[in-house]
Short mmCIF file of C-alpha atoms in Angstrom, two decimals:
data_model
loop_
_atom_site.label_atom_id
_atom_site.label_comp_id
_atom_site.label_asym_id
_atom_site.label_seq_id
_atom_site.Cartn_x
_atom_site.Cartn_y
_atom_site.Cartn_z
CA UNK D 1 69.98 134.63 93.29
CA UNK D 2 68.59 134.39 96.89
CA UNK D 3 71.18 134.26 99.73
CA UNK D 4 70.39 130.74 101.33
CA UNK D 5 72.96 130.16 103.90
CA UNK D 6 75.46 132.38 106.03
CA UNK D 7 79.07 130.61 106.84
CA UNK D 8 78.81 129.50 109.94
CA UNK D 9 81.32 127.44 112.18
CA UNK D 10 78.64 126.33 114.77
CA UNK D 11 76.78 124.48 111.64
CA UNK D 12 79.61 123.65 109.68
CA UNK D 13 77.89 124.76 106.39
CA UNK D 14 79.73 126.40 103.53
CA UNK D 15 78.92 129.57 101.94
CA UNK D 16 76.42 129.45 99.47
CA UNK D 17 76.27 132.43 97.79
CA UNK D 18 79.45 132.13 95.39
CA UNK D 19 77.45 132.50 91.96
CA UNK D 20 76.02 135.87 93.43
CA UNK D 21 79.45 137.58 92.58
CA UNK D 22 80.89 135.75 89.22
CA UNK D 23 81.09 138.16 86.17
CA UNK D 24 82.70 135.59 84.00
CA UNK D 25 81.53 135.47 80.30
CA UNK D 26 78.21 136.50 81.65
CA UNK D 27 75.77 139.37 79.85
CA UNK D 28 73.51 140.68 82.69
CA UNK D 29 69.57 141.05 82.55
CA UNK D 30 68.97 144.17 81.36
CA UNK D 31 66.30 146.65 79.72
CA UNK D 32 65.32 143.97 76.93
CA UNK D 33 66.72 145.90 74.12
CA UNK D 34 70.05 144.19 73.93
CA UNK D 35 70.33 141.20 71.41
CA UNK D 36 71.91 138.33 72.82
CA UNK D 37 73.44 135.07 71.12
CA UNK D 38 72.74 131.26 72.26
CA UNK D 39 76.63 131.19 72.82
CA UNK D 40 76.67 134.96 74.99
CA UNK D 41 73.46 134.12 76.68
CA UNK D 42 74.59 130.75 78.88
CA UNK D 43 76.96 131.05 81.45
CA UNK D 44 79.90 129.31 81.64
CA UNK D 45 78.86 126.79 84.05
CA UNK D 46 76.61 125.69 81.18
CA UNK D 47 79.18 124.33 78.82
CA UNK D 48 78.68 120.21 78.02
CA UNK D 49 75.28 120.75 79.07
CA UNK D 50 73.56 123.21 76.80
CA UNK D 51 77.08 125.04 75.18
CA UNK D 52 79.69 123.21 73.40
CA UNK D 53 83.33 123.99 72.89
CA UNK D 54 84.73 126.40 70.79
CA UNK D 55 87.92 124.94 70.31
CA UNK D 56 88.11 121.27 69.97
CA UNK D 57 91.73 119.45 70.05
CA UNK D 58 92.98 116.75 72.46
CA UNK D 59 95.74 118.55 74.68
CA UNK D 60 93.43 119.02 77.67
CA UNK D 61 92.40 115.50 78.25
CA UNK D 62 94.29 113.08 80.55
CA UNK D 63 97.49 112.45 79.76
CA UNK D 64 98.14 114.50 76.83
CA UNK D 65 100.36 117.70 76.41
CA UNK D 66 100.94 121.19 74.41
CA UNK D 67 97.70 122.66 75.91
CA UNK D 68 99.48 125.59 76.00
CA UNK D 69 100.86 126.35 72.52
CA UNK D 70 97.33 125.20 70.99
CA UNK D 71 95.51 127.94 73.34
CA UNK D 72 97.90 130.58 71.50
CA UNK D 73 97.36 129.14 68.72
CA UNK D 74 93.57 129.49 69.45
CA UNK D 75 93.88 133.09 70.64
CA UNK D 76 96.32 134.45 67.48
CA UNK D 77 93.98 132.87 65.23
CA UNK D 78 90.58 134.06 66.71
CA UNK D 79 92.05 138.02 66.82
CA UNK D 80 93.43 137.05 63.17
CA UNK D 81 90.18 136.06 62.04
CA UNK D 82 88.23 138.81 63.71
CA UNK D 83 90.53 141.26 62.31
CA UNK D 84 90.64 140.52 58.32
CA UNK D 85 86.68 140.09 58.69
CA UNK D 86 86.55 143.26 60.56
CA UNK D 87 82.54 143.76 61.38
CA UNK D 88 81.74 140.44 59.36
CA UNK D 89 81.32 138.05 62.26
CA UNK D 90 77.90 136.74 63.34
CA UNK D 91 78.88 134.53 66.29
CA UNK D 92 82.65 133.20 67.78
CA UNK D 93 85.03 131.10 65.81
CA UNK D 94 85.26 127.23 66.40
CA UNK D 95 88.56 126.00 66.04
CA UNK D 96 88.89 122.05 65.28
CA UNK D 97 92.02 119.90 65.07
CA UNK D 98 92.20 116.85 63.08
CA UNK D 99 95.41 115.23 63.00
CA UNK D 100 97.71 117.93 61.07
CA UNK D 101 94.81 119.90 59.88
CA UNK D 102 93.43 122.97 61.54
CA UNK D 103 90.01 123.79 60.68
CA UNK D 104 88.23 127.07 61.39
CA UNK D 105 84.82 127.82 61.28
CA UNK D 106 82.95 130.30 61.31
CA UNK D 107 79.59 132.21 60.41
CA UNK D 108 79.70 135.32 59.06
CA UNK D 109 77.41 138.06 58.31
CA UNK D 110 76.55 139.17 53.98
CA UNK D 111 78.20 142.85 54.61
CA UNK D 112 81.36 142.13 51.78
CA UNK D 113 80.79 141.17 47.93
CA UNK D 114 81.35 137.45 47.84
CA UNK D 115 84.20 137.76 45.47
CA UNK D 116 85.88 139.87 48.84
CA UNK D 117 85.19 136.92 50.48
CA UNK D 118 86.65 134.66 48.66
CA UNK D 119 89.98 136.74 48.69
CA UNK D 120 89.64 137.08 52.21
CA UNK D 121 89.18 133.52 53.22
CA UNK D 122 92.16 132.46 50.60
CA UNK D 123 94.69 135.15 52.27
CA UNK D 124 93.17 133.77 55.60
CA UNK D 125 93.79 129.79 54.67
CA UNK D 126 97.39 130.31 53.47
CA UNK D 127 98.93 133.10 55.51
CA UNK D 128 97.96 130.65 58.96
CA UNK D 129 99.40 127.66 56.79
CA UNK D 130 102.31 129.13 56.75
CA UNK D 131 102.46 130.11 60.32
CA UNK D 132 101.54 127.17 61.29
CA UNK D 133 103.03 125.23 59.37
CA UNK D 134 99.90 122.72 58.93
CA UNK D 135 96.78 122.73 56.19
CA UNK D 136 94.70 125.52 57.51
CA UNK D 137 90.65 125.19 56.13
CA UNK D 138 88.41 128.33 56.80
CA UNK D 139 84.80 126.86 56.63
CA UNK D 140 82.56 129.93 56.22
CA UNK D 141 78.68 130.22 56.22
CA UNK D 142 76.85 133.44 55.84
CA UNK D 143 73.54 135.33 57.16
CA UNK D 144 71.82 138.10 56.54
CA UNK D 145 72.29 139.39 60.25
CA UNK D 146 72.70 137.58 63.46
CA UNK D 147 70.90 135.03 64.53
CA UNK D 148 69.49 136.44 68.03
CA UNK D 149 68.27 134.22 70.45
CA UNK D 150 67.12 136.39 73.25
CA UNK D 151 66.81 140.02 74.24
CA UNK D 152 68.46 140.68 77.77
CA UNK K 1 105.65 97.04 52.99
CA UNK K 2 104.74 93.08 52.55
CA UNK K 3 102.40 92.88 54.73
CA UNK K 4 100.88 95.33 53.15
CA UNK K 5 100.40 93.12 49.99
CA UNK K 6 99.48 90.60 51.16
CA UNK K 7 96.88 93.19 52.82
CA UNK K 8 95.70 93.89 49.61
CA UNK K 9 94.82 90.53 47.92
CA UNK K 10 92.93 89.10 51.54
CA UNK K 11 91.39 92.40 51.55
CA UNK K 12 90.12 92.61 47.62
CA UNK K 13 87.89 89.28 48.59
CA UNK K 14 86.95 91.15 51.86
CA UNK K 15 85.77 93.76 49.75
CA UNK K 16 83.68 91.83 47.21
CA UNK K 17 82.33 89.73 50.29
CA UNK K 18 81.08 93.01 52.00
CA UNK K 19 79.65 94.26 48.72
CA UNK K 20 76.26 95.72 51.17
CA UNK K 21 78.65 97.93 52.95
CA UNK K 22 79.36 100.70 50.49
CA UNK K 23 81.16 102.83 52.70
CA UNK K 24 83.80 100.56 53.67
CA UNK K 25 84.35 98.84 49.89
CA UNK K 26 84.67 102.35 48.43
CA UNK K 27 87.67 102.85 51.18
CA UNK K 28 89.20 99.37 50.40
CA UNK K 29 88.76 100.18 46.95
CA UNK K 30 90.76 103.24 47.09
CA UNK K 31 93.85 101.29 48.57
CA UNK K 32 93.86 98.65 46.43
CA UNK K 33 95.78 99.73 43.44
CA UNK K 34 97.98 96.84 42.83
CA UNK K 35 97.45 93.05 44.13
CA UNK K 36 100.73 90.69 45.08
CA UNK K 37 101.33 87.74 47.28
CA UNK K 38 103.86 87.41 49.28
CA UNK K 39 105.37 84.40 51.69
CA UNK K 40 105.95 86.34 54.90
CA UNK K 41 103.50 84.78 57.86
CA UNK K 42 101.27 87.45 59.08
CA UNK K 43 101.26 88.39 62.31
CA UNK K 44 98.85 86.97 64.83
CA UNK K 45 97.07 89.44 67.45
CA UNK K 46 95.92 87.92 70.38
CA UNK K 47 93.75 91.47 71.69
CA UNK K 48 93.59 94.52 70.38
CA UNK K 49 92.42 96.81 72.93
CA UNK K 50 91.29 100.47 71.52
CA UNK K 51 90.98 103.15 74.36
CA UNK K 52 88.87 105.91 73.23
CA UNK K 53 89.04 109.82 75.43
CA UNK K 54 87.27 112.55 75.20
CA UNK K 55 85.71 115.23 76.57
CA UNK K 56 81.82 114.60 75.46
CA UNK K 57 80.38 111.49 75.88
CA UNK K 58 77.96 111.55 73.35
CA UNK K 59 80.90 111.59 70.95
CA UNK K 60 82.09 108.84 72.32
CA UNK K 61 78.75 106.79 71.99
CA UNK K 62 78.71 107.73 68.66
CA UNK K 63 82.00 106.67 67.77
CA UNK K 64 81.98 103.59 69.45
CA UNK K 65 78.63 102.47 67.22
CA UNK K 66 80.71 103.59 64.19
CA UNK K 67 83.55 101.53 65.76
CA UNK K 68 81.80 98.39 66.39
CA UNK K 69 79.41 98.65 63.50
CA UNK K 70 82.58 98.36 61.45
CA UNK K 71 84.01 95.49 63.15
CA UNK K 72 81.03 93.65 62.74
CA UNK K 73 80.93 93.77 59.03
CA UNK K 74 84.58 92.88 58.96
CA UNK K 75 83.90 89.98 60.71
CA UNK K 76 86.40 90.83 63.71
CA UNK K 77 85.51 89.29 67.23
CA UNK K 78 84.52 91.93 69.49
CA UNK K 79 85.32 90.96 73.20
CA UNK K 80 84.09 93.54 75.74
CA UNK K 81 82.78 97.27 74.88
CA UNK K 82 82.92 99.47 78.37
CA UNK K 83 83.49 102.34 79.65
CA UNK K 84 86.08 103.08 82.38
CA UNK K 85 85.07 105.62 85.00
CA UNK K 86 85.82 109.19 84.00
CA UNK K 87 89.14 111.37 85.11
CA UNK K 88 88.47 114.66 86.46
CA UNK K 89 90.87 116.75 87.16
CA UNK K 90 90.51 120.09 89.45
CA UNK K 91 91.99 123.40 89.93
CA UNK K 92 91.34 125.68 92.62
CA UNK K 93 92.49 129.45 91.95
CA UNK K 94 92.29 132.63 93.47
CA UNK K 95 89.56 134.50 91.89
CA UNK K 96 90.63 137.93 92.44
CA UNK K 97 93.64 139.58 90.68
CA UNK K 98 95.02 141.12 94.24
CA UNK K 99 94.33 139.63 98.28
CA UNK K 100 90.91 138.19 98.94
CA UNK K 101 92.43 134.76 99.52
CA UNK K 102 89.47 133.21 100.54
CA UNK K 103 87.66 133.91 97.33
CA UNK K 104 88.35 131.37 94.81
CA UNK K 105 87.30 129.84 91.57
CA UNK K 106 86.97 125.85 90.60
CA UNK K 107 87.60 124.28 87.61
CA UNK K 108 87.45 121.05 86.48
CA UNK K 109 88.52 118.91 82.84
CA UNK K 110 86.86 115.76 82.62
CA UNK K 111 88.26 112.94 80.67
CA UNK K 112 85.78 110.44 79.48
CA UNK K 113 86.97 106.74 78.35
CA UNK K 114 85.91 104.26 76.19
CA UNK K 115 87.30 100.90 76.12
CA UNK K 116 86.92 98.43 73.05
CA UNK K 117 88.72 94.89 73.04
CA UNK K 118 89.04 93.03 69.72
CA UNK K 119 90.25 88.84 70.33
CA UNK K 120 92.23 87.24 67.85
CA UNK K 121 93.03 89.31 65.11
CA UNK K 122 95.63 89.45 61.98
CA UNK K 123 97.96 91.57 61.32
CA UNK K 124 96.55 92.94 57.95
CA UNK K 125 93.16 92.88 59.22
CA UNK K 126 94.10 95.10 62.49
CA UNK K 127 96.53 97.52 60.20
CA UNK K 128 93.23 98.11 58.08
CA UNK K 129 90.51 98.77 60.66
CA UNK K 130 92.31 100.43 62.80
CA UNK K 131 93.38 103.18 60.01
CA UNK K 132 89.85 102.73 58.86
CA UNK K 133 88.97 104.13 62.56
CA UNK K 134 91.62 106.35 62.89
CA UNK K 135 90.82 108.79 60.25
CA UNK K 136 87.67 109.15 60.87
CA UNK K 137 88.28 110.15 64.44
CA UNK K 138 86.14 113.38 65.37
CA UNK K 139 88.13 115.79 67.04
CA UNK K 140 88.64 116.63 70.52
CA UNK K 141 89.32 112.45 70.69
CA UNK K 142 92.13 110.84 71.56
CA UNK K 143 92.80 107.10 70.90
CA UNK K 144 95.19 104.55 72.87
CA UNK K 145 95.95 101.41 71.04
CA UNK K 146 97.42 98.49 72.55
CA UNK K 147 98.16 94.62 70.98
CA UNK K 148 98.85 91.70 72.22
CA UNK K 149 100.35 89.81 69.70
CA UNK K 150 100.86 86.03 70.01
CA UNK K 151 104.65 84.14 68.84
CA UNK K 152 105.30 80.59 68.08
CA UNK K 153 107.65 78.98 70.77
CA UNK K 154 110.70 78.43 70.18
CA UNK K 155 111.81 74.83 69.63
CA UNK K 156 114.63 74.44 72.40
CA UNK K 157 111.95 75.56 75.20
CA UNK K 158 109.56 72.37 73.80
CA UNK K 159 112.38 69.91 74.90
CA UNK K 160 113.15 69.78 78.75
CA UNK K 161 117.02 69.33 79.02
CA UNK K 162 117.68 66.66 80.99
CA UNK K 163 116.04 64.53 78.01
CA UNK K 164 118.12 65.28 75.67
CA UNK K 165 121.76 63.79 76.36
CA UNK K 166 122.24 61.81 79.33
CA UNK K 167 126.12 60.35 78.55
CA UNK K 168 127.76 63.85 78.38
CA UNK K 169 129.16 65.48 80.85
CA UNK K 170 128.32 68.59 80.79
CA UNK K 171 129.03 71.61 82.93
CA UNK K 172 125.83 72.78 84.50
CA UNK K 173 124.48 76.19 83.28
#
């Protein structure tokens, strides 16, 4: 990114080179070697125009409360999740709320026997229930290995 | 609930009526266990207005076709469909952990609306659609509901009072 104008009080203009020095969520160009996801590979500023959201609920909209205890939620459960699937994750977890249920989904990579799946994903489903206190649904897809959208 | 039966019975003719829409029968169907009448009068909406937010607005466009698309094969009288101007709402932070105070970082949550009115409505027909359109809510939407509802008059407001007994004497109120 080019440096287009200096701050200056004479002109009044602003300083235009903020996106120069933001890090956040951001995987820099590199050697080509490095595969990327569509989700790592567009910058923040990108969400609602080519991203969507990972966690979906109504608590940050106009009007409407408990943002805070669903983002803990959010965070327990995404460490949770990354944790009993340790290695098994293809891409982050999208967390939806509809009315009382919570649903997770997720994609997941074929490194465990499905049976050890299907344990996992139970244990998963009712140990958050009963944190939670609310029906908990794991929706799980699998691939063979990520799916890699570019090389940076 | 005796509004909810007499729900029911108006809405097992609804159902056969709107035979084409199989969606909507197979979700009457499932409510309809038993059928009974009762005498209670139903209540009379004059609006139902239905505010829709969200954070997407192609969400929103799509629920508002599912939204209207359903009213129109329940017959209900849609008044206007808009969309109020969005909300946004901005935070300005400090970007660094420590000093550099004129360094800082902008967010912003948008709140998108979506406003549709419904004109004179039942009761039983407004309880159904709108839990018709509530469940199927996608989420990340939030939905305001507000109805007017209309009343009958009461009888000694028809009457002005200087009519009624002129002879009395009565102490003025």
């Amino acid at each position: 990114m080019m440096k287009i104008y200096s701050s200056s009080q004479k002109f009044g203009h602003k300083h235009l080179t903020a996106t120069v020095h933001n890090r956040a969520a951001r995987i820099r160009v590199g050697k080509g070697d490095r595969p990327v996801t569509y989700e790592q590979a567009h910058h923040p500023h990108h969400i609602a125009h080519r991203k969507g959201w990972l966690s979906q609920h109504t608590s940050n909209l106009k009007g409407e409360d408990r943002a805070a205890e669903r983002t803990i939620e959010d965070v327990f459960i995404r460490r949770f999740v990354f944790g009993t699937f340790h290695g098994c994750l293809a891409n982050e977890i999208v967390i939806k709320r509809r009315g009382n249920v919570l649903s997770v989904c997720a994609v997941m990579l074929q490194k465990l026997p499905p049976q050890k799946f299907y344990f996992l994903i139970g244990y998963t489903e009712s140990l958050l229930s009963h944190f939670y206190k609310c029906p908990v649904k794991l929706e799980i897809q699998t691939l063979q290995d990520k799916a890699v959208y570019k090389y940076l | 609930m005796a509004s909810l039966m007499s729900l029911r019975r108006e809405l097992f003719s609804l159902a056969r009526i709107l035979s084409g829409v199989s969606h909507l029968v197979r979700f009457l169907l499932f409510f309809l266990m038993q059928i009974t009448v009762t005498e209670e009068p139903d209540m009379l909406f004059q609006k139902v207005v239905i505010l829709v937010k969200g954070h997407d607005r192609a969400v929103l466009d799509s629920y508002e076709f599912f939204a209207t698309m359903a009213a129109k094969e329940l017959g209900i009288t849609i008044g206007k469909v808009f969309e109020p101007p969005k909300a946004i709402e901005r935070l300005t932070l400090l970007k660094s952990i420590h000093i550099f105070k004129k360094h800082r970082v902008q967010y912003e949550m948008r709140t998108h609306y979506r406003c549709i009115e419904l004109y004179n409505i039942t009761g039983c027909t407004a309880q159904v659609y709108l839990e018709y359109i509530q469940r199927n809510l996608p989420e990340g939407v939030a939905m305001e509901v507000t109805k007017t509802a209309m009343e009958k008059i009461p009888d000694h407001i028809l009457e002005p009072l200087w009519k009624e007994i002129p002879t009395d004497d009565k102490p003025s109120q």
